[in-house]
């Protein structure tokens, strides 16, 4: 059928099964928004900032496993969105972001709201397109969704000039997609898988090293079976929280800079690393030359560029983790789980020597207590988003995650302001679960305008603000490594967060005691509207354990035995 480019965008989204689009209109994308007004195939959620639109689409994608979709305009609309694109690229989140562009005749003339969006997005997207003919739109949009969700997922950017959205052309979406230069390798090499299984069977101290790629591949069930049948202990990266249930006795905990003592020591003592969907990030490995230096490495990943990029893989396997883990399961009868009993005892001793804990305080609520308490009260009934900072690490350390896609956070880019809009997307994708955003008094102000989005769209996100009147993580580094020179990290001058929430039409609470917190959380859940719960917490609490930047995992800074007030 002959339709306009703008109509093609709508038809393509509907054919791709999109049910929610996040965005913000403007001049260059106006033709598409005119068609959005006329359709009822999907819901559009109007954010109050383009960065928030991308983060909301990220939250939706992370919680649902579907491709997130955002729509923005040219110029500042696009540049506002770049942080979200970079965030999604770093964390392998499947997105299709559609931006408006000035008409073709104005490209290169420094026209009003013109920016080289394709040039800017190239380093922070999996792929991008500038559409120069409406006849190409069906193919480009179909490719965009396919590329975003296959292989190593990531954001794809489609930039459409305004005159192209008005151009009439033939729309045909029912065709087989064939990309000659893009063919993700999804089946693992059987010989390599056999070698890996043999290596596991011969190892004395093997260790599963579980990454976010497992969640992207929807392979958590297979990995849980692998861990249980083999009896091999496992550590999770920050991005893999929830792959194993917190109740699993073989889960040692989170690995890395703020990982548990037992997890980091296990990685330092292992003789075989079984890396599944990991990229050996610097926050996990610490000093590379000391990382698991006595171990051989099995590395399974969908992205061949990640294999041996940072740590040499003795047993490299390129493939989709769901397929590879399934193939490994068919051969695990070669592995005797009883032989690892001594190794499991060693790890249990590490956990008993320095458990992941914190010191209570009789005067101020400790932030770790808040995270644990939410876990006790809501547990599996909540999806947890976070902003970036100390609260993010405490959430990863202390929340009792029971399933994949329960924990949504900004890992690789570390984007303050991610949590609130992401939690909106999470709630849109999973309305049956309570959407909690753990945030700090610094991060929440980065995208607090999304209170208006939440109120207008009736999206009940509970923002728990752990308020220490500091830019906490930077303050912690200044305390530990800069002789307590707290340069520009004191946030004592803050708005009244209760009134701020109320001004937008939400509800707000300020709590100083545990009893007040319990009452506030219960009330916020029951009222089912957007809420700020400001918790006044201990100002100088540090995230521990901590591996100093560039240090070795076995040289951790640990919680002092006695609390220093």
Coordinates of C-alpha atoms in Angstrom, one line a residue:
X1 CA 0.0 0.0 0.0
X2 CA 1.1 3.6 -0.7
X3 CA 1.4 5.5 2.6
X4 CA 3.6 8.3 4.1
X5 CA 6.9 7.7 5.8
X6 CA 5.3 8.7 9.1
X7 CA 2.5 6.1 8.6
X8 CA 5.2 3.5 7.9
X9 CA 6.8 4.1 11.2
X10 CA 3.5 3.5 13.0
X11 CA 2.7 0.4 10.9
X12 CA 6.2 -1.1 11.5
X13 CA 5.9 -0.6 15.3
X14 CA 2.6 -2.4 15.3
X15 CA 3.8 -5.2 13.2
X16 CA 6.8 -5.6 15.5
X17 CA 4.4 -6.1 18.4
X18 CA 5.4 -2.9 20.2
X19 CA 2.9 -2.0 22.9
X20 CA 4.6 1.0 24.6
X21 CA 6.6 3.9 23.2
X22 CA 8.4 6.5 25.2
X23 CA 9.1 9.9 23.8
X24 CA 8.9 13.7 23.4
X25 CA 7.7 15.5 20.3
X26 CA 9.3 18.3 18.3
X27 CA 9.2 19.9 14.9
X28 CA 11.3 17.4 13.0
X29 CA 9.3 14.4 14.2
X30 CA 5.9 16.1 14.2
X31 CA 4.6 14.2 11.2
X32 CA 5.1 10.9 13.1
X33 CA 3.4 12.3 16.2
X34 CA 0.5 13.3 14.1
X35 CA 0.1 9.7 13.1
X36 CA 0.5 8.6 16.7
X37 CA -2.5 10.7 17.5
X38 CA -4.6 8.8 15.0
X39 CA -3.6 5.2 16.0
X40 CA -4.6 2.9 18.9
X41 CA -2.1 0.1 18.3
X42 CA 0.3 1.1 21.1
X43 CA 0.5 3.4 24.1
X44 CA 2.7 6.4 24.0
X45 CA 4.1 7.7 27.3
X46 CA 5.2 11.4 27.3
X47 CA 8.3 11.9 29.4
X48 CA 9.4 15.3 30.4
X49 CA 13.0 15.0 29.1
X50 CA 14.5 13.0 26.2
X51 CA 17.1 11.4 28.4
X52 CA 14.3 10.0 30.5
X53 CA 12.6 8.6 27.5
X54 CA 15.6 6.5 26.6
X55 CA 16.1 5.4 30.2
X56 CA 12.4 4.5 30.4
X57 CA 12.7 2.4 27.3
X58 CA 15.8 0.7 28.8
X59 CA 13.8 -0.1 31.9
X60 CA 11.0 -1.5 29.8
X61 CA 13.5 -3.6 27.8
X62 CA 15.3 -4.9 30.8
X63 CA 12.2 -5.9 32.7
X64 CA 10.4 -7.4 29.7
X65 CA 13.1 -8.9 27.5
X66 CA 11.5 -7.1 24.5
X67 CA 13.0 -4.3 22.4
X68 CA 12.4 -0.9 24.0
X69 CA 11.3 2.0 21.7
X70 CA 11.8 5.7 22.1
X71 CA 11.0 8.6 19.8
X72 CA 12.6 12.0 19.9
X73 CA 13.1 15.1 17.8
X74 CA 16.2 16.6 16.2
X75 CA 18.9 18.9 17.6
X76 CA 18.7 19.2 21.4
X77 CA 16.1 16.5 21.5
X78 CA 18.6 14.1 20.1
X79 CA 21.6 15.3 22.1
X80 CA 19.6 15.0 25.3
X81 CA 19.1 11.4 24.4
X82 CA 22.7 10.5 23.8
X83 CA 23.4 9.6 27.4
X84 CA 20.6 7.0 27.2
X85 CA 22.0 5.6 24.0
X86 CA 25.5 5.3 25.5
X87 CA 24.0 3.7 28.6
X88 CA 22.1 1.1 26.6
X89 CA 25.2 0.4 24.4
X90 CA 27.4 -0.3 27.4
X91 CA 24.8 -2.6 29.1
X92 CA 23.7 -4.4 25.9
X93 CA 20.1 -3.3 26.0
X94 CA 17.9 -3.8 22.9
X95 CA 16.4 -0.5 21.9
X96 CA 15.2 1.2 18.7
X97 CA 15.4 4.9 19.0
X98 CA 13.7 6.9 16.2
X99 CA 14.7 10.6 15.9
X100 CA 13.5 13.3 13.6
X101 CA 15.9 15.2 11.5
X102 CA 15.7 18.5 9.5
X103 CA 14.6 18.1 5.9
X104 CA 17.1 16.7 3.4
X105 CA 17.6 20.1 1.7
X106 CA 18.7 21.6 5.1
X107 CA 21.2 18.9 6.1
X108 CA 24.7 20.4 6.2
X109 CA 23.4 24.0 6.2
X110 CA 23.4 24.5 10.0
X111 CA 19.7 24.7 9.8
X112 CA 17.5 25.2 12.9
X113 CA 17.8 22.3 15.3
X114 CA 20.2 20.5 12.9
X115 CA 22.8 18.2 14.4
X116 CA 24.8 15.4 12.9
X117 CA 22.9 12.8 14.8
X118 CA 24.3 9.8 12.8
X119 CA 27.9 11.0 13.5
X120 CA 27.2 11.5 17.2
X121 CA 25.4 8.1 17.7
X122 CA 27.8 6.0 15.7
X123 CA 30.2 5.2 18.7
X124 CA 27.3 4.5 21.1
X125 CA 24.9 2.4 19.1
X126 CA 25.1 -1.1 17.7
X127 CA 24.0 0.3 14.3
X128 CA 22.5 3.5 12.9
X129 CA 20.7 4.7 9.8
X130 CA 20.0 8.0 8.1
X131 CA 16.8 7.4 6.0
X132 CA 17.1 9.3 2.7
X133 CA 14.1 7.7 0.9
X134 CA 10.7 6.6 2.4
X135 CA 10.8 3.5 0.2
X136 CA 13.7 2.3 2.4
X137 CA 11.9 2.7 5.7
X138 CA 10.2 -0.7 5.9
X139 CA 13.5 -2.5 5.3
X140 CA 15.4 -0.2 7.7
X141 CA 12.9 -0.5 10.5
X142 CA 12.7 -4.3 10.2
X143 CA 16.5 -4.5 10.2
X144 CA 16.7 -2.1 13.2
X145 CA 14.5 -4.4 15.4
X146 CA 16.3 -7.5 14.2
X147 CA 19.8 -6.1 14.9
X148 CA 18.7 -4.7 18.3
X149 CA 17.4 -8.0 19.7
X150 CA 19.8 -10.6 18.1
X151 CA 23.4 -11.4 18.8
X152 CA 24.7 -9.2 21.6
X153 CA 21.7 -6.9 22.0
X154 CA 22.1 -3.1 21.8
X155 CA 20.5 0.2 20.7
X156 CA 19.8 0.9 17.1
X157 CA 19.3 4.5 16.0
X158 CA 17.1 5.5 13.0
X159 CA 17.3 9.2 12.0
X160 CA 14.5 10.3 9.7
X161 CA 14.4 13.8 8.0
X162 CA 11.1 15.5 8.2
X163 CA 10.4 15.5 4.4
X164 CA 11.0 11.8 4.3
X165 CA 8.2 11.3 6.9
X166 CA 5.9 13.2 4.5
X167 CA 7.0 11.3 1.4
X168 CA 4.6 8.7 -0.1
X169 CA 6.0 5.2 -1.0
X170 CA 5.1 1.5 -1.0
X171 CA 4.9 -0.1 2.4
X172 CA 5.5 -3.9 2.5
X173 CA 6.7 -5.4 5.8
X174 CA 6.0 -9.1 5.0
X175 CA 9.4 -10.1 3.6
X176 CA 12.2 -12.4 4.8
X177 CA 15.1 -10.4 6.2
X178 CA 18.6 -11.4 5.0
X179 CA 21.6 -9.5 6.1
X180 CA 24.7 -10.8 4.4
X181 CA 27.2 -9.1 6.8
X182 CA 25.3 -9.7 10.0
X183 CA 24.9 -13.3 11.0
X184 CA 25.2 -13.9 14.8
X185 CA 26.8 -17.3 15.6
X186 CA 24.2 -18.9 18.0
X187 CA 25.4 -22.5 18.1
X188 CA 28.5 -23.2 20.2
X189 CA 31.2 -25.4 18.6
X190 CA 30.6 -29.0 19.9
X191 CA 34.3 -29.8 20.2
X192 CA 34.9 -26.7 22.2
X193 CA 32.0 -27.5 24.5
X194 CA 33.3 -31.1 25.0
X195 CA 36.8 -29.7 25.9
X196 CA 35.2 -27.3 28.4
X197 CA 33.2 -30.1 30.0
X198 CA 36.4 -32.2 30.3
X199 CA 38.2 -29.3 31.8
X200 CA 35.4 -28.9 34.4
X201 CA 35.5 -32.6 35.2
X202 CA 39.3 -32.4 35.8
X203 CA 39.3 -29.2 37.8
X204 CA 39.7 -29.2 41.6
X205 CA 38.4 -25.7 42.3
X206 CA 36.1 -24.6 39.5
X207 CA 34.0 -21.5 39.8
X208 CA 31.0 -20.3 37.7
X209 CA 31.4 -16.6 36.9
X210 CA 27.9 -15.5 35.8
X211 CA 27.3 -12.3 33.8
X212 CA 24.4 -10.2 32.5
X213 CA 24.6 -12.1 29.1
X214 CA 22.8 -14.9 30.8
X215 CA 19.8 -12.7 31.4
X216 CA 19.9 -11.2 27.9
X217 CA 19.8 -14.8 26.5
X218 CA 17.0 -15.9 28.8
X219 CA 19.3 -18.7 29.9
X220 CA 18.9 -18.4 33.6
X221 CA 16.9 -21.7 33.9
X222 CA 19.7 -23.6 32.1
X223 CA 22.4 -22.0 34.2
X224 CA 20.6 -22.8 37.4
X225 CA 20.4 -26.4 36.4
X226 CA 24.1 -26.4 35.5
X227 CA 25.1 -25.0 38.9
X228 CA 22.8 -27.4 40.8
X229 CA 23.8 -30.6 38.9
X230 CA 27.5 -29.9 39.0
X231 CA 27.6 -28.6 42.6
X232 CA 30.1 -25.9 41.5
X233 CA 29.9 -22.6 43.4
X234 CA 29.0 -19.5 41.5
X235 CA 29.6 -15.8 41.7
X236 CA 27.5 -13.1 39.9
X237 CA 28.5 -9.8 38.4
X238 CA 26.5 -6.7 39.2
X239 CA 24.5 -7.1 36.0
X240 CA 23.7 -10.8 36.8
X241 CA 22.0 -10.3 40.1
X242 CA 19.0 -12.7 40.1
X243 CA 20.4 -15.3 37.7
X244 CA 20.6 -17.5 40.8
X245 CA 18.1 -17.1 43.7
X246 CA 19.5 -15.6 46.9
X247 CA 18.4 -18.8 48.6
X248 CA 20.8 -21.0 46.4
X249 CA 23.5 -22.4 48.7
X250 CA 25.9 -22.4 45.8
X251 CA 25.6 -18.7 45.2
X252 CA 28.6 -17.0 46.9
X253 CA 27.5 -13.5 46.1
X254 CA 28.5 -10.6 43.9
X255 CA 32.0 -10.3 42.6
X256 CA 34.2 -7.3 42.1
X257 CA 35.0 -3.9 43.5
X258 CA 32.2 -4.1 46.0
X259 CA 31.7 -7.8 45.9
X260 CA 31.7 -10.1 49.0
X261 CA 34.9 -11.3 50.6
X262 CA 34.0 -14.9 49.8
X263 CA 33.3 -14.2 46.2
X264 CA 36.5 -12.3 45.6
X265 CA 38.6 -14.8 47.4
X266 CA 37.0 -17.7 45.5
X267 CA 37.9 -16.0 42.2
X268 CA 41.5 -15.6 43.5
X269 CA 41.8 -19.3 44.5
X270 CA 40.0 -21.0 41.7
X271 CA 41.8 -23.2 39.2
X272 CA 39.1 -22.9 36.5
X273 CA 36.9 -19.9 35.7
X274 CA 33.7 -20.8 33.9
X275 CA 32.7 -17.4 32.5
X276 CA 29.1 -17.3 31.1
X277 CA 27.9 -14.1 29.4
X278 CA 30.6 -11.9 31.0
X279 CA 33.0 -9.3 29.6
X280 CA 35.7 -9.3 32.3
X281 CA 34.9 -5.7 33.2
X282 CA 37.5 -3.7 35.2
X283 CA 35.1 -3.3 38.1
X284 CA 35.1 -7.1 38.3
X285 CA 38.6 -8.1 37.6
X286 CA 40.6 -5.4 39.4
X287 CA 44.3 -5.7 38.5
X288 CA 44.2 -7.9 35.4
X289 CA 47.6 -9.5 36.0
X290 CA 46.4 -10.8 39.4
X291 CA 42.9 -11.8 38.3
X292 CA 42.4 -15.6 38.8
X293 CA 46.1 -15.9 37.8
X294 CA 46.2 -19.7 38.7
X295 CA 43.2 -20.6 36.7
X296 CA 42.3 -21.7 33.2
X297 CA 39.4 -19.8 31.6
X298 CA 36.3 -21.0 29.9
X299 CA 34.6 -18.1 28.2
X300 CA 31.1 -18.4 26.6
X301 CA 29.7 -15.3 24.9
X302 CA 27.5 -14.4 21.9
X303 CA 30.0 -11.6 21.0
X304 CA 33.2 -12.9 19.4
X305 CA 34.9 -9.5 20.0
X306 CA 34.5 -10.1 23.8
X307 CA 36.4 -13.4 23.8
X308 CA 40.0 -13.0 25.0
X309 CA 39.6 -9.2 24.8
X310 CA 40.8 -8.6 28.3
X311 CA 41.5 -12.1 29.8
X312 CA 42.9 -15.0 27.6
X313 CA 40.3 -17.7 27.1
X314 CA 41.7 -21.2 27.2
X315 CA 38.4 -22.6 26.1
X316 CA 36.6 -20.0 23.9
X317 CA 33.0 -20.7 22.9
X318 CA 31.0 -18.3 20.8
X319 CA 27.3 -18.9 20.8
X320 CA 24.0 -18.0 22.4
X321 CA 24.1 -18.9 26.0
X322 CA 20.8 -20.7 26.1
X323 CA 22.0 -23.0 23.3
X324 CA 25.5 -23.5 24.8
X325 CA 24.2 -24.1 28.4
X326 CA 21.7 -26.6 27.0
X327 CA 24.5 -28.4 25.2
X328 CA 26.6 -28.4 28.4
X329 CA 23.7 -29.8 30.4
X330 CA 23.6 -32.8 28.0
X331 CA 27.2 -33.7 29.0
X332 CA 27.3 -33.0 32.7
X333 CA 27.1 -36.7 33.6
X334 CA 30.9 -36.6 33.3
X335 CA 31.1 -34.3 36.3
X336 CA 31.2 -35.7 39.9
X337 CA 29.9 -33.0 42.2
X338 CA 31.2 -34.8 45.3
X339 CA 34.8 -34.0 44.4
X340 CA 34.2 -30.3 45.0
X341 CA 33.1 -30.7 48.6
X342 CA 36.5 -29.5 50.0
X343 CA 36.4 -26.5 47.7
X344 CA 32.9 -25.6 48.8
X345 CA 34.0 -25.9 52.4
X346 CA 36.9 -23.5 51.7
X347 CA 34.5 -21.0 50.3
X348 CA 32.1 -21.4 53.2
X349 CA 35.1 -20.6 55.5
X350 CA 35.7 -17.4 53.6
X351 CA 32.1 -16.4 54.0
X352 CA 32.2 -17.1 57.8
X353 CA 35.5 -15.2 58.2
X354 CA 34.2 -12.0 56.7
X355 CA 30.4 -12.1 56.0
X356 CA 28.7 -9.4 54.0
X357 CA 27.2 -7.3 56.8
X358 CA 27.1 -3.9 58.4
X359 CA 27.0 -2.3 61.9
X360 CA 23.7 -1.1 63.2
X361 CA 23.4 2.4 64.7
X362 CA 21.1 3.5 67.5
X363 CA 20.9 7.1 66.3
X364 CA 20.5 6.9 62.5
X365 CA 19.1 4.4 60.1
X366 CA 21.7 2.6 58.2
X367 CA 21.1 2.5 54.4
X368 CA 21.8 -1.2 54.2
X369 CA 19.0 -1.8 56.7
X370 CA 16.6 0.0 54.4
X371 CA 17.5 -2.3 51.5
X372 CA 17.2 -5.4 53.6
X373 CA 13.9 -4.3 55.0
X374 CA 12.4 -3.7 51.6
X375 CA 13.5 -7.2 50.7
X376 CA 11.9 -8.6 53.9
X377 CA 8.6 -6.7 53.3
X378 CA 8.3 -7.0 49.5
X379 CA 10.8 -9.7 48.3
X380 CA 9.8 -11.2 45.0
X381 CA 6.8 -8.9 44.7
X382 CA 9.0 -6.0 43.8
X383 CA 11.2 -5.1 40.8
X384 CA 14.2 -3.1 41.9
X385 CA 15.7 -0.2 39.9
X386 CA 18.5 2.0 41.1
X387 CA 20.2 5.2 40.3
X388 CA 24.0 5.3 40.6
X389 CA 26.1 5.7 43.8
X390 CA 26.4 4.1 47.1
X391 CA 22.7 3.2 47.2
X392 CA 23.2 1.2 44.0
X393 CA 25.9 -0.9 45.5
X394 CA 23.9 -1.5 48.7
X395 CA 20.9 -2.6 46.7
X396 CA 23.1 -5.1 44.7
X397 CA 24.7 -6.4 47.9
X398 CA 21.7 -6.7 50.3
X399 CA 18.5 -7.1 48.3
X400 CA 17.3 -10.8 48.2
X401 CA 16.9 -11.2 44.5
X402 CA 15.1 -14.3 43.4
X403 CA 14.8 -14.1 39.7
X404 CA 16.3 -12.6 36.5
X405 CA 15.1 -9.2 35.3
X406 CA 14.3 -8.2 38.9
X407 CA 17.3 -5.9 39.2
X408 CA 17.5 -3.0 36.8
X409 CA 20.4 -0.6 37.0
X410 CA 23.0 1.3 35.0
X411 CA 26.2 -0.8 35.0
X412 CA 28.8 0.1 32.4
X413 CA 28.1 3.8 32.0
X414 CA 27.1 4.5 35.6
X415 CA 24.4 7.0 34.8
X416 CA 23.0 9.2 37.6
X417 CA 19.4 9.9 36.9
X418 CA 18.8 6.5 35.4
X419 CA 16.7 5.0 38.1
X420 CA 13.4 6.9 38.2
X421 CA 12.7 6.9 34.5
X422 CA 13.9 3.3 34.2
X423 CA 11.5 2.3 37.0
X424 CA 8.7 3.9 35.0
X425 CA 9.6 1.7 32.1
X426 CA 9.8 -1.3 34.4
X427 CA 6.3 -0.7 35.8
X428 CA 5.0 -0.3 32.3
X429 CA 6.5 -3.7 31.4
X430 CA 5.5 -5.4 34.6
X431 CA 2.5 -3.7 36.1
X432 CA 1.7 -6.6 38.5
X433 CA 5.0 -6.0 40.5
X434 CA 5.7 -3.1 42.8
X435 CA 8.3 -0.8 41.1
X436 CA 10.9 0.4 43.6
X437 CA 13.7 2.9 42.8
X438 CA 16.5 3.1 45.3
X439 CA 18.1 6.5 44.8
X440 CA 20.2 9.1 46.6
X441 CA 19.7 12.7 47.3
X442 CA 22.1 13.5 44.4
X443 CA 20.8 11.2 41.7
X444 CA 17.1 11.8 42.2
X445 CA 17.4 15.5 41.2
X446 CA 18.9 14.5 37.8
X447 CA 15.5 13.4 36.5
X448 CA 13.0 14.4 39.1
X449 CA 10.8 16.0 36.4
X450 CA 9.6 12.5 35.7
X451 CA 7.3 12.9 38.7
X452 CA 5.0 14.7 36.2
X453 CA 5.2 11.7 33.8
X454 CA 4.3 9.3 36.7
X455 CA 1.4 11.4 37.8
X456 CA 0.0 12.0 34.4
X457 CA 0.3 8.4 33.3
X458 CA -0.7 7.0 36.7
X459 CA 2.5 5.0 37.0
X460 CA 3.1 4.2 40.7
X461 CA 6.9 4.2 41.3
X462 CA 8.1 4.3 44.9
X463 CA 11.4 6.2 45.1
X464 CA 13.3 5.5 48.2
X465 CA 15.7 8.3 48.7
X466 CA 18.6 7.4 51.0
X467 CA 19.5 10.9 52.0
X468 CA 23.0 11.4 53.5
X469 CA 23.3 15.0 52.3
X470 CA 26.4 13.9 50.3
X471 CA 27.3 12.9 46.8
X472 CA 28.0 9.7 48.7
X473 CA 30.3 7.5 46.5
X474 CA 32.5 10.4 45.5
X475 CA 32.6 11.4 49.2
X476 CA 33.7 7.9 50.1
X477 CA 36.6 8.0 47.7
X478 CA 37.6 11.5 49.0
X479 CA 37.5 10.1 52.5
X480 CA 39.6 7.0 51.8
X481 CA 42.0 8.3 49.1
X482 CA 42.0 12.1 49.2
X483 CA 42.7 12.7 52.9
X484 CA 39.0 13.6 53.6
X485 CA 39.1 16.6 51.3
X486 CA 35.4 16.6 50.5
X487 CA 35.5 18.8 47.5
X488 CA 32.0 19.8 46.2
X489 CA 30.3 16.7 47.5
X490 CA 28.4 18.2 50.4
X491 CA 24.7 18.3 49.5
X492 CA 23.4 19.8 52.7
X493 CA 21.4 22.4 50.7
X494 CA 18.5 20.3 49.3
X495 CA 14.8 20.8 48.5
X496 CA 12.1 19.6 50.7
X497 CA 11.6 16.2 49.0
X498 CA 8.1 15.7 50.5
X499 CA 6.9 19.0 49.1
X500 CA 8.6 18.4 45.8
X501 CA 6.7 15.2 45.3
X502 CA 3.4 16.7 46.4
X503 CA 4.0 19.7 44.1
X504 CA 3.8 17.4 41.1
X505 CA 0.8 15.5 42.5
X506 CA 2.6 12.6 44.1
X507 CA 2.9 11.7 47.8
X508 CA 5.9 12.2 50.1
X509 CA 7.3 10.9 53.4
X510 CA 10.3 11.8 55.5
X511 CA 11.4 9.1 57.9
X512 CA 13.9 9.1 60.7
X513 CA 13.1 5.8 62.4
X514 CA 12.6 2.1 61.3
X515 CA 9.0 2.3 62.5
X516 CA 8.3 5.3 60.4
X517 CA 9.9 3.6 57.4
X518 CA 7.7 0.5 57.7
X519 CA 4.6 2.7 57.9
X520 CA 5.6 4.8 54.9
X521 CA 6.4 1.9 52.7
X522 CA 3.2 0.1 53.6
X523 CA 1.2 3.3 52.9
X524 CA 2.9 4.0 49.6
X525 CA 2.2 0.5 48.4
X526 CA -1.4 0.7 49.4
X527 CA -2.0 4.1 47.8
X528 CA -0.5 2.9 44.6
X529 CA 0.7 6.4 43.3
X530 CA 4.1 7.8 42.7
X531 CA 5.9 8.4 45.9
X532 CA 9.1 9.8 47.4
X533 CA 10.2 8.2 50.7
X534 CA 13.1 10.3 52.0
X535 CA 15.1 8.3 54.6
X536 CA 17.5 10.2 56.7
X537 CA 20.5 7.9 56.9
X538 CA 23.9 7.8 58.5
X539 CA 26.0 10.4 56.7
X540 CA 29.4 8.8 56.6
X541 CA 28.5 5.2 55.9
X542 CA 30.9 3.5 53.4
X543 CA 30.2 0.7 50.9
X544 CA 32.3 -2.2 52.1
X545 CA 34.1 -4.4 51.1
X546 CA 36.0 -2.3 48.6
X547 CA 38.8 -3.1 46.2
X548 CA 40.7 0.1 45.4
X549 CA 40.8 1.0 41.7
X550 CA 43.4 -1.1 40.0
X551 CA 43.9 -3.3 43.0
X552 CA 43.8 -7.0 43.3
X553 CA 40.6 -8.8 44.3
X554 CA 42.3 -10.4 47.3
X555 CA 43.4 -7.1 48.7
X556 CA 40.0 -5.8 49.9
X557 CA 39.3 -3.0 52.3
X558 CA 36.9 -4.6 54.8
X559 CA 34.4 -3.5 57.3
X560 CA 36.0 -2.6 60.6
X561 CA 35.2 -5.0 63.4
X562 CA 34.0 -2.0 65.6
X563 CA 32.0 0.8 64.2
X564 CA 33.6 4.3 64.1
X565 CA 31.0 7.0 64.7

